[in-house]
XYZ file of C-alpha atoms in Angstrom:
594
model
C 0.000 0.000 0.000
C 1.348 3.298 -0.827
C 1.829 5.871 2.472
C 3.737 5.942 5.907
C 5.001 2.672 7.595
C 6.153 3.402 11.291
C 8.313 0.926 13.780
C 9.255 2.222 17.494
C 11.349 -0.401 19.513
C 13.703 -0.550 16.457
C 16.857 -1.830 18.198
C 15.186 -5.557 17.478
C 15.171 -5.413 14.170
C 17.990 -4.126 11.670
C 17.916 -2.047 8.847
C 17.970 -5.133 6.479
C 14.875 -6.600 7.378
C 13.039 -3.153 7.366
C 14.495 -2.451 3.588
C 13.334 -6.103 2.890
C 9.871 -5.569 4.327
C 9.406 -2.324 2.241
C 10.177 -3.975 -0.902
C 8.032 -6.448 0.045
C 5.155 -3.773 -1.189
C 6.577 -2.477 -4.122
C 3.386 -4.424 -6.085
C 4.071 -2.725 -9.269
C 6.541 -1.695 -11.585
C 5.929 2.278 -10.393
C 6.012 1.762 -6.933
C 9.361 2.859 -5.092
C 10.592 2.791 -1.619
C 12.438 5.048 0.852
C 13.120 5.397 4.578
C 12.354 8.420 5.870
C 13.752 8.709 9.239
C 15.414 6.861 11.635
C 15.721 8.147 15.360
C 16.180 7.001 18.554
C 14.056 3.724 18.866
C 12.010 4.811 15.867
C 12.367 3.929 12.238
C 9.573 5.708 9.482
C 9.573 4.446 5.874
C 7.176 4.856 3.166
C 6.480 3.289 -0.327
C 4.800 5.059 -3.003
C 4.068 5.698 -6.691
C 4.117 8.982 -9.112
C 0.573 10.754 -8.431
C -0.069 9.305 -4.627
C -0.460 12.185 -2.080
C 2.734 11.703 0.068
C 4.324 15.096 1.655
C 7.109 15.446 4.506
C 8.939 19.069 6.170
C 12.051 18.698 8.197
C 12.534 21.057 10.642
C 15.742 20.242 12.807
C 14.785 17.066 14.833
C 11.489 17.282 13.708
C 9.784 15.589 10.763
C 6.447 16.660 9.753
C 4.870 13.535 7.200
C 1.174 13.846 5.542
C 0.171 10.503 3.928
C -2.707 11.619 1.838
C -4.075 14.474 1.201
C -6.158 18.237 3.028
C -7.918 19.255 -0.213
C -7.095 22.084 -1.405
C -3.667 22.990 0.604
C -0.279 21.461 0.474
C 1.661 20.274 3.888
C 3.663 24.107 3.772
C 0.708 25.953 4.350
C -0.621 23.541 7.224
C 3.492 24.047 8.332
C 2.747 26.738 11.456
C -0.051 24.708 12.732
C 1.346 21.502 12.254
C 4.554 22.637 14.119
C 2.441 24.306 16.887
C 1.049 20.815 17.340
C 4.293 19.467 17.735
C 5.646 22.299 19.921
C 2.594 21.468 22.474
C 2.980 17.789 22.055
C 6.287 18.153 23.498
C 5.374 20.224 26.570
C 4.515 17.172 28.837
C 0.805 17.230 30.249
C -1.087 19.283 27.552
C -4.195 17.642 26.393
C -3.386 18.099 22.550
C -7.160 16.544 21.644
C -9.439 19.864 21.094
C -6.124 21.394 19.481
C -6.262 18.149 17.198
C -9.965 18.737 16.766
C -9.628 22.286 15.640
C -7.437 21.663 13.191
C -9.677 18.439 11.628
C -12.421 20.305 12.152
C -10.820 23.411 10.019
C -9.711 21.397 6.707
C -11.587 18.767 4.742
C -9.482 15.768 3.623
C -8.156 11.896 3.462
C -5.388 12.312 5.148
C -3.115 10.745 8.050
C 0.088 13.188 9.760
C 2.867 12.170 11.852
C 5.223 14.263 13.994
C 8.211 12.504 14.246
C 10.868 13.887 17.034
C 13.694 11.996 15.799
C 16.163 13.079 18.439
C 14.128 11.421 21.130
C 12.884 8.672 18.831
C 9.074 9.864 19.620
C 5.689 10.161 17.529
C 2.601 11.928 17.400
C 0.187 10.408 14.815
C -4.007 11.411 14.082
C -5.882 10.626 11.171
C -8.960 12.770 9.834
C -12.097 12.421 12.058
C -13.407 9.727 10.010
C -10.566 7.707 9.143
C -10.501 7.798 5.855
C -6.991 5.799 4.753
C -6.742 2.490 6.354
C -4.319 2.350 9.125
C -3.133 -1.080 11.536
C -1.613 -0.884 14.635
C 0.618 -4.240 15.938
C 1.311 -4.335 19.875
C 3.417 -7.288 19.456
C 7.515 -6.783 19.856
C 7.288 -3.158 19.830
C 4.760 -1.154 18.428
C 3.908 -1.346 14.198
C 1.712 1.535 12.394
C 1.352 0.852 8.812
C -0.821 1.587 5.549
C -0.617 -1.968 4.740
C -1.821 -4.937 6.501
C 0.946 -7.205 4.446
C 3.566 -5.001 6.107
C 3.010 -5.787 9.704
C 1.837 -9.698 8.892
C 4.983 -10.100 6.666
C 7.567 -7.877 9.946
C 5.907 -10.188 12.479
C 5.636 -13.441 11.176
C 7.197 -15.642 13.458
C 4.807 -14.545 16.319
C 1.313 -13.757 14.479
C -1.499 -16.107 16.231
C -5.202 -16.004 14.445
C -8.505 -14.443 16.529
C -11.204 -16.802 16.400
C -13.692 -14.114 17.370
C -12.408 -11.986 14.498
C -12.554 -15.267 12.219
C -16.103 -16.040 13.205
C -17.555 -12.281 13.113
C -15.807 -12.084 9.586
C -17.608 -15.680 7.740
C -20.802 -13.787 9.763
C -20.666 -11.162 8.259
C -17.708 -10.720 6.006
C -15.695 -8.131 8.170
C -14.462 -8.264 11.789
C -16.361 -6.332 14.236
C -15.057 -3.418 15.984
C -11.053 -2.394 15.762
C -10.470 -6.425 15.205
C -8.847 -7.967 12.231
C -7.629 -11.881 11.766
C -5.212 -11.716 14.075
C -4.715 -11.113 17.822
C -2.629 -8.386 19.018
C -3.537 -6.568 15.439
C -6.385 -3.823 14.832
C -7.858 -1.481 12.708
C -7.347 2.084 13.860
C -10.743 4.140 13.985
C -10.746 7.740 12.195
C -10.532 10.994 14.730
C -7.906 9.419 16.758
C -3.966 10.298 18.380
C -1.367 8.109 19.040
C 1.353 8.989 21.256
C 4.792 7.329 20.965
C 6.841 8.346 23.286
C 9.950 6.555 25.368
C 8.894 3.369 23.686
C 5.256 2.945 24.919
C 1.809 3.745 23.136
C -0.503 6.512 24.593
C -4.147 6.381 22.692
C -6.975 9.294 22.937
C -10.105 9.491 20.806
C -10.561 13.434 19.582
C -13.545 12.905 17.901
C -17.117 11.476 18.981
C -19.501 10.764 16.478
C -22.952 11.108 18.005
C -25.830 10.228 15.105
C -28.591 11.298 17.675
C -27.611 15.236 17.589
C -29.531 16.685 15.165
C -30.228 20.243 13.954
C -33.957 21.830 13.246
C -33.929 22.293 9.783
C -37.870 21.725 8.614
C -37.036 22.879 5.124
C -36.203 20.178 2.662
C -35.296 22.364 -0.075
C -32.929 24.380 2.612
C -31.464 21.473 3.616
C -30.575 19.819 -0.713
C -29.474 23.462 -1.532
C -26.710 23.733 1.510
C -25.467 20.050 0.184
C -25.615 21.056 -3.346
C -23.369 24.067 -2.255
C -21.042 21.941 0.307
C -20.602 19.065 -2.350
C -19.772 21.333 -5.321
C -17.026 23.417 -2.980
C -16.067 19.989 -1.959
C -15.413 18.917 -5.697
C -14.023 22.067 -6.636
C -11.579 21.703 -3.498
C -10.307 17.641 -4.687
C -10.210 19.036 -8.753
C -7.958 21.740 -8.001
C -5.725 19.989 -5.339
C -4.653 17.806 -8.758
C -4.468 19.137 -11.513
C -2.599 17.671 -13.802
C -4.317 14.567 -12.914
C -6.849 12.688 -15.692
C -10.139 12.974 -13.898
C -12.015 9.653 -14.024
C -15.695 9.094 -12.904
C -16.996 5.300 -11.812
C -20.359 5.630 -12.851
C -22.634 3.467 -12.503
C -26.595 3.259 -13.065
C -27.222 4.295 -9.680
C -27.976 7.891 -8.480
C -24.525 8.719 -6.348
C -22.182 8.676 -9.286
C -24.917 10.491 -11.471
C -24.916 13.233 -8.777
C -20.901 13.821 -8.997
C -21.226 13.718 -12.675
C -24.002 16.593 -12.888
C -21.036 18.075 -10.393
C -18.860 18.050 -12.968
C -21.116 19.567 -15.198
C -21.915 22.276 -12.913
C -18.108 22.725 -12.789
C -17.397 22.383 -16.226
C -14.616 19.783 -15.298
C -14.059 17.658 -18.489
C -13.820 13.786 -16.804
C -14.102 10.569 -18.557
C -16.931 8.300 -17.263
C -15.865 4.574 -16.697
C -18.029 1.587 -15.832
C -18.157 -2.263 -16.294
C -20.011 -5.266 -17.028
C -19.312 -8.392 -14.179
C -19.483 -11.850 -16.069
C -22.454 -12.712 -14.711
C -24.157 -9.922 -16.381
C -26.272 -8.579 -13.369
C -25.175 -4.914 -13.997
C -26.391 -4.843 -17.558
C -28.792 -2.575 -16.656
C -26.316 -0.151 -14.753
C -24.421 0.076 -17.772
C -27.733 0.767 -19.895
C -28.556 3.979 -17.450
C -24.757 5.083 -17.308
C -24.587 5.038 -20.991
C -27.772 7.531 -21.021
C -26.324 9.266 -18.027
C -22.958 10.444 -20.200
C -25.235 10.647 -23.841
C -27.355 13.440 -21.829
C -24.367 14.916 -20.710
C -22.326 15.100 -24.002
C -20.330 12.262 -23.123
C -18.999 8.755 -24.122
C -18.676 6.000 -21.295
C -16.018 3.701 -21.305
C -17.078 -0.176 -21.084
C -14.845 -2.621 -19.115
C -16.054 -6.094 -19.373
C -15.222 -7.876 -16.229
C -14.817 -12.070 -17.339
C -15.147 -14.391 -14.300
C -13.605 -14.398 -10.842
C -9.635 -15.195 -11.762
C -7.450 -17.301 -8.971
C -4.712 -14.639 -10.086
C -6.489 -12.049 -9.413
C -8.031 -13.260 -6.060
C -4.516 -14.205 -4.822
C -3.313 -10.601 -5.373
C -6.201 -9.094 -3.710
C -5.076 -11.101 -0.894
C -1.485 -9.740 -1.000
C -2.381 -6.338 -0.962
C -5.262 -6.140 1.205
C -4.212 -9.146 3.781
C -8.017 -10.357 3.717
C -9.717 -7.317 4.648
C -11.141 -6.477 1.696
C -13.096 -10.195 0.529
C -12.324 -12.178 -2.242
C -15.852 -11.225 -4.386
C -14.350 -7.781 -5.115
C -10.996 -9.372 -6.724
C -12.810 -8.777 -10.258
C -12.292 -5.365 -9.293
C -8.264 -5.859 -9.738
C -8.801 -6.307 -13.622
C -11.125 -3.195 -13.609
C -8.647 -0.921 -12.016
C -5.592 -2.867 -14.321
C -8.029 -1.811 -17.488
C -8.505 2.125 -16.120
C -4.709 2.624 -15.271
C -3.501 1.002 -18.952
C -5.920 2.984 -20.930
C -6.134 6.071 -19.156
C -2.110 6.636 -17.607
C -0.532 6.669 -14.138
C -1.818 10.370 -13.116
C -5.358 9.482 -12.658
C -8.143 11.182 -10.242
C -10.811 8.479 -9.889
C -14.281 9.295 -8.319
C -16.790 7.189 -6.603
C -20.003 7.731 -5.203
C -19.562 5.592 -2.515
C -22.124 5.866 0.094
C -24.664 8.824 -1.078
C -27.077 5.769 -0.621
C -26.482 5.917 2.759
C -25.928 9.175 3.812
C -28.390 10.898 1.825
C -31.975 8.732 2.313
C -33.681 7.686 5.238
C -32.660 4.127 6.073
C -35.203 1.314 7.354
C -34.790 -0.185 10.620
C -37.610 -3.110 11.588
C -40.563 -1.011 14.490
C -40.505 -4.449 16.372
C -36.634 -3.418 17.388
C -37.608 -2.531 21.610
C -34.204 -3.587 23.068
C -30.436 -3.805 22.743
C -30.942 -7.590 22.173
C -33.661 -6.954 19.672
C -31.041 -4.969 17.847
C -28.399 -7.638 17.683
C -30.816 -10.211 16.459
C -31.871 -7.653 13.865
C -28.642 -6.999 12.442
C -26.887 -10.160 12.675
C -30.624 -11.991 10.771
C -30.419 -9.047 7.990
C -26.580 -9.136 7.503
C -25.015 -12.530 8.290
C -23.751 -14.539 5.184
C -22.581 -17.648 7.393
C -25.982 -18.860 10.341
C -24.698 -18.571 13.324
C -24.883 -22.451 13.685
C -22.090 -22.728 10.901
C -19.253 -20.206 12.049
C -20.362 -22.502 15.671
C -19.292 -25.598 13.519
C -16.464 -23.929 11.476
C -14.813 -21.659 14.014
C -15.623 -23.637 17.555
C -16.825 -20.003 18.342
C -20.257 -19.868 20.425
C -22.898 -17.812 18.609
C -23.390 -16.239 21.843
C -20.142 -14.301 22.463
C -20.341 -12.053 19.196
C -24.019 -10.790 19.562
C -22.591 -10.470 22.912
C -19.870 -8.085 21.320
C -22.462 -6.701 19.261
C -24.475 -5.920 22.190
C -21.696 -4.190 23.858
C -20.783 -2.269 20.951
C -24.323 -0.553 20.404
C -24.419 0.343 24.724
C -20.792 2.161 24.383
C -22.283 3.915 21.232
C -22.835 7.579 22.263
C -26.519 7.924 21.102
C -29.765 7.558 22.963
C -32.189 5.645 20.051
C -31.834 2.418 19.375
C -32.682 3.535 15.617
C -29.338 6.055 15.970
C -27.180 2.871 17.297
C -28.290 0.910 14.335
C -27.184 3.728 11.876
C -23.900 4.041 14.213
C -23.026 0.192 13.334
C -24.454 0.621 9.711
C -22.031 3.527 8.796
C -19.019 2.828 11.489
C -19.074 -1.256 11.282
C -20.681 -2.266 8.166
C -20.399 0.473 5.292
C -17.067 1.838 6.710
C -14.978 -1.596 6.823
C -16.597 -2.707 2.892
C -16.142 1.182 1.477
C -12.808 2.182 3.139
C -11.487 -0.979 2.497
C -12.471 -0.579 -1.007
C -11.501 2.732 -1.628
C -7.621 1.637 -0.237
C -7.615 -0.807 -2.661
C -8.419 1.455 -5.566
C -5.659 3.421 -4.392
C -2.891 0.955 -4.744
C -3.386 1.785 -8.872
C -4.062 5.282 -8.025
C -5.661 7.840 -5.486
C -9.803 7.283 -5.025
C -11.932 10.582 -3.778
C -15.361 10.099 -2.626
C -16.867 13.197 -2.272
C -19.708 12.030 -0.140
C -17.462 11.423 2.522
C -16.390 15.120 3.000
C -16.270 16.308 6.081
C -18.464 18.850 6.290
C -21.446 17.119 3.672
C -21.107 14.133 5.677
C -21.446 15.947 9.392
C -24.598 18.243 7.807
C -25.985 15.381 6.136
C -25.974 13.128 9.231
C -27.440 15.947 11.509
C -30.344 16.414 9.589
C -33.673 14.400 11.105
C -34.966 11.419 9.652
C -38.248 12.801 8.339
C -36.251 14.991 5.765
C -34.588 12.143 3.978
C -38.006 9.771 4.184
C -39.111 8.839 0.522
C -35.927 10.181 -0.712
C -37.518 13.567 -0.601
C -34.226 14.999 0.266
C -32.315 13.193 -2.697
C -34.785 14.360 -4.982
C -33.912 17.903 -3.794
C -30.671 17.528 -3.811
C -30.433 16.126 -7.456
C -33.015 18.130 -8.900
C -30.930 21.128 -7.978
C -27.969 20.037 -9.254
C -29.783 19.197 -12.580
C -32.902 18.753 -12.956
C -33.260 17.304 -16.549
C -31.611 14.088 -15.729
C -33.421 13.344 -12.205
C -35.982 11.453 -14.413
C -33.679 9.092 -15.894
C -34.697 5.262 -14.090
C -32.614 4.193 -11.224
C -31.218 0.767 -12.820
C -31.470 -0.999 -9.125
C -34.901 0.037 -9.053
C -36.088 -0.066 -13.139
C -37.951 3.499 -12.425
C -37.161 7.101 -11.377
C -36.792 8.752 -7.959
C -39.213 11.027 -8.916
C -41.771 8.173 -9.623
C -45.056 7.556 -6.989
C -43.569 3.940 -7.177
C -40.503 5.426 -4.742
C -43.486 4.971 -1.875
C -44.525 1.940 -2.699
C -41.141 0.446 -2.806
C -40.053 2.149 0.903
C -43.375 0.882 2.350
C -42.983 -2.948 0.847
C -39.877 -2.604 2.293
C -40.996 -1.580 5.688
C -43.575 -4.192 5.728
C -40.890 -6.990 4.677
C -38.469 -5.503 7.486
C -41.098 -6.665 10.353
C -39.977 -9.813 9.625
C -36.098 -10.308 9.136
C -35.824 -14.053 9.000
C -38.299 -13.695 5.565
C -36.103 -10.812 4.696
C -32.900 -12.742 4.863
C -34.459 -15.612 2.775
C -36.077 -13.525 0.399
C -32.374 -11.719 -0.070
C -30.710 -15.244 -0.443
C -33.327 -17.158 -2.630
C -34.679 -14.226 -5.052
C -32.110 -11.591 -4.713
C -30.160 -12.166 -8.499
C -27.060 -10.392 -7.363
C -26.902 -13.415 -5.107
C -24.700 -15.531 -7.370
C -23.779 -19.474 -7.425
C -20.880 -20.450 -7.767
C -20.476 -23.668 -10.265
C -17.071 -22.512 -11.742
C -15.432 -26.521 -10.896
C -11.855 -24.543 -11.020
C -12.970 -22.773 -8.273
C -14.687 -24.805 -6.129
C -11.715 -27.278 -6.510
C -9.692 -24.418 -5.178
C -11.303 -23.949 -2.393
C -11.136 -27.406 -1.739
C -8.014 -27.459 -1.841
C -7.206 -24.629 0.228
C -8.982 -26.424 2.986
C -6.514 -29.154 3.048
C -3.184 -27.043 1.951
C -1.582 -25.878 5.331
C -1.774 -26.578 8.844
C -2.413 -23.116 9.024
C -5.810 -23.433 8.217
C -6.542 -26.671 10.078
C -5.234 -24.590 13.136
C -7.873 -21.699 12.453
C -11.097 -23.396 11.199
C -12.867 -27.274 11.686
C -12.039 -28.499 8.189
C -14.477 -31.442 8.102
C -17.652 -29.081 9.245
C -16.169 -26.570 6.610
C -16.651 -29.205 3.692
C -19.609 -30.947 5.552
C -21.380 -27.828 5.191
C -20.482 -26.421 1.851
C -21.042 -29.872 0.448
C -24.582 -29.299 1.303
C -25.189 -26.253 -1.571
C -26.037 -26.946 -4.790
C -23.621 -23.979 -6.216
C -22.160 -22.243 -3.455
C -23.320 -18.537 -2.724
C -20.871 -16.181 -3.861
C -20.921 -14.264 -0.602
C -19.950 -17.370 1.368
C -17.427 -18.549 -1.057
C -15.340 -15.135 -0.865
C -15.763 -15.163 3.322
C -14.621 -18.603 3.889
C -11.474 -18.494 1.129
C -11.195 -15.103 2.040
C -10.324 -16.237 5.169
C -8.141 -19.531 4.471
C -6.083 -17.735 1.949
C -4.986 -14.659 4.065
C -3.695 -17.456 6.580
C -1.871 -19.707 3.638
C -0.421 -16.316 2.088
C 1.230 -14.762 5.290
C 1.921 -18.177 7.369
C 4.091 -19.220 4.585
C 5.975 -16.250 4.246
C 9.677 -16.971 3.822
């Protein structure tokens, strides 16, 4: 993964192994390597590639390092603040959070920085209040902060041990809950927070608190779309200009989130070239139908990627780069990003849309939710791709001791409504682990902006009540001002507009379907046609085979309830398929490291 790579407790490892490490992640032919510092009990190295956001000021002892990107300023004009961080991170006792939080809360961006006081061989790392870049943190022979997971599984291999709970929440529901990964001693780092290393020892304080349930009186739904429509086209404007020699590329799909950036662009007059693709399967025909409208209305010619079936190449290299935490389904997505990057050049801008859908509309929770527990049965029945029963037989794991984590999780969450603590786990557990994920590995072939995720759309959008959004009244707003003549163009997910009367049918079908999750999940499994078989033999004989390849995996997972239960399906469900070899295949990759 391109950015910053940071190792305190140095003295037990040498230079060598570092270097060897780092060039470990060079994945591609334009990737390079380079340490940057190397104090006191602290080494800093990053890798990188022509067009990713990297920036570093030295200042005497002090090394000032911004892995991605504050939209619309470079690291020298952030240089007097950043320093005046660092100048009252070094006066023991001050409480540096609310001078964190005035500076995140100043600047909209993807971005990570680290003060490095190489003299002492001390650090001072914070990420943007929603974590946009994926960062790890090892606590296992010193202390490991890296971009990529590969890094600290490939530094610490003699001594990495699997966690079954992460193991089992992931085949449930194809991500490990909370800050957990695959392996113990081994998390995720959550956005809005500071890490102190100092003297060889880890010091951790949250700056941020997202609270869902604090809301703002805004009864205006037309007040509310124009203020976004104004936010999201400054925040566009901010991300064009910040590259701009860059070749701006749009992922657009038949949905309405990548149709709003691209009546952005219009607004903007940025010239862009829309991008989408066609999976195997041909489930997004339609998408490609509406996108193909989408860029005809606008003047413009979409490029067509055809995606051919799921490659054991390509799902193998997802694996390297992402070290399992981004699941084996979205490994067509490595020939989609090859095709962009060969046709289009290494200096490439590529948008998303990702998570409009959420953000924007009001999102369904079931009315017979009364309790914490009804909440964890909700969300485990409406999400879970393995039954509880299975990861039981799989993992050895009782059923009981994640919704107990669950259940934990939604009482530490700040807000009062259980509705509010199901849209905390929704954005924080579910969409943030999938999209993040997602985003990072888009940017191993170059950098990925999703304008939804601003800062300041996503904190307005989120503190607007529910009764704005309902029936996508506030989407309809919100796109009709950007543009009105396309907002009639179908939705392909839905085959009709979102200005249609059928937009209040669908939401209350789907309200009446949500009162009962269990026919929910079996409607989703047995009609849903995104849900895809698997029957590729190559494939399946794979998996098999990964089952029995490496005591690894027999150490991590019951092999004969594994193939006792996937024996059972007549063409395997492609969602279980990628969570189980997701799974096997991140241990056979980095147990076998040499």
């Amino acid at each position: 993964m391109p950015g910053i790579h940071i190792v305190s407790n140095t003295e037990r490892l040498s230079q060598e192994v570092l270097t060897k490490n780092l060039e470990a992640l060079l994945h591609y032919d334009n990737y390079y390597r380079e340490t940057l510092g190397q104090g006191q009990n602290l080494w800093i190295g990053f890798t990188s590639y022509p067009g990713y956001p990297f920036e570093t000021l030295k200042r005497g002892d002090l090394l000032v390092v911004m892995d991605g990107k504050i939209y619309g300023h470079s690291l020298r004009d952030l240089e007097e603040e950043l320093t005046g961080i660092a100048s009252k991170w070094k006066e023991a006792g001050q409480d540096l959070s609310m001078t964190v939080k005035a500076f995140a809360e100043k600047y909209d961006g993807d971005y990570l920085i680290f003060l490095a006081d190489l003299k002492r061989g001390n650090g001072l790392f914070f990420n943007d209040p929603l974590g946009r870049l994926s960062v790890y943190l090892a606590q296992k022979r010193g202390i490991v902060i890296s971009r990529e997971m590969g890094f600290i599984l490939r530094l610490l291999k003699n001594w990495l041990e699997p966690d079954p709970q992460g193991i089992a929440s992931y085949l449930m529901f194809s991500f490990p809950l909370g800050e957990r990964t695959l392996y113990r001693g081994i998390r995720k780092v959550r956005g809005g927070v500071i890490l102190r290393l100092e003297e060889g020892n880890i010091f951790e304080e949250n700056y941020w608190k997202w609270d869902l349930g604090e809301k703002q009186k805004i009864q205006s739904v037309r007040k509310a779309a124009k203020d976004l429509r104004d936010i999201f086209l400054d925040a566009i404007k901010k991300r064009i200009m910040s590259f701009p020699s860059d070749r701006v590329i749009l992922s657009l799909s038949g949905g309405l989130d990548s149709r709003a950036i691209a009546l952005a662009f219009k607004t903007l007059s940025v010239q862009y070239h829309p991008v989408t693709f066609l999976d195997h399967e041909g489930i997004y025909g339609k998408d490609v139908e509406i996108a193909k409208e989408v860029s005809k209305k606008l003047g413009n010619l979409t490029t067509l990627i055809e995606l051919g079936p799921l490659k054991i190449e390509d799902i193998e290299k997802l694996i390297e780069l992402k070290g399992g935490l981004n699941y084996i389904r979205m490994s067509s997505r490595i020939h989609f990003l090859r095709e962009i990057k060969n046709r289009f050049g290494d200096r490439i801008s590529f948008y998303t849309g990702d998570e409009g859908d959420i953000i924007l509309p009001y999102i369904q929770m079931s009315s017979r939710v009364k309790s914490i527990e009804d909440l964890v049965h909700w969300l485990i029945v409406r999400h879970r791709v393995f039954k509880e029963g299975e990861v039981h037989r799989i993992t050895g794991i009782d059923p009981a001791d994640i919704a107990e984590e669950i259940g934990n999780m939604l009482a530490e969450y700040p807000e009062d409504s259980l509705y509010h603590k199901f849209l905390h786990f929704l954005i924080f557990e579910r969409r943030f682990k999938w999209g993040f994920e997602g985003e990072d590995r888009n940017r191993f072939f170059f950098w990925s902006l999703a304008p939804f995720y601003s800062l300041e759309f996503f904190t307005y959008a989120m503190s607007l009540e529910e009764k704005i959004k309902k029936y996508h009244r506030l989407y309809r707003e919100f796109l009709a001002l950007l543009d009105g003549d396309l907002i009639d163009l179908p939705r392909a997910q839905w085959g009709f507009p979102i200005t249609s009367k059928k937009v209040y049918m669908r939401e209350f079908m789907k309200w009446v379907l949500f009162q009962l999750p269990t026919l929910t999940a079996f409607l989703d499994r047995n009609v849903d046609k995104k849900k895809v078989k698997m029957r590729d033999p190559a494939l399946i004989d794979y998996l098999e085979s990964c089952l029995e390849k490496s005591t690894a995996v027999k150490s991590i997972i019951n092999v004969r309830e594994a193939k006792k239960i996937l024996s059972q399906e007549t063409g395997m469900e492609r969602e279980r398929f990628s969570a189980i070899l997701t799974v096997l295949l991140t241990f056979i990759k980095f147990s076998d490291i040499t």
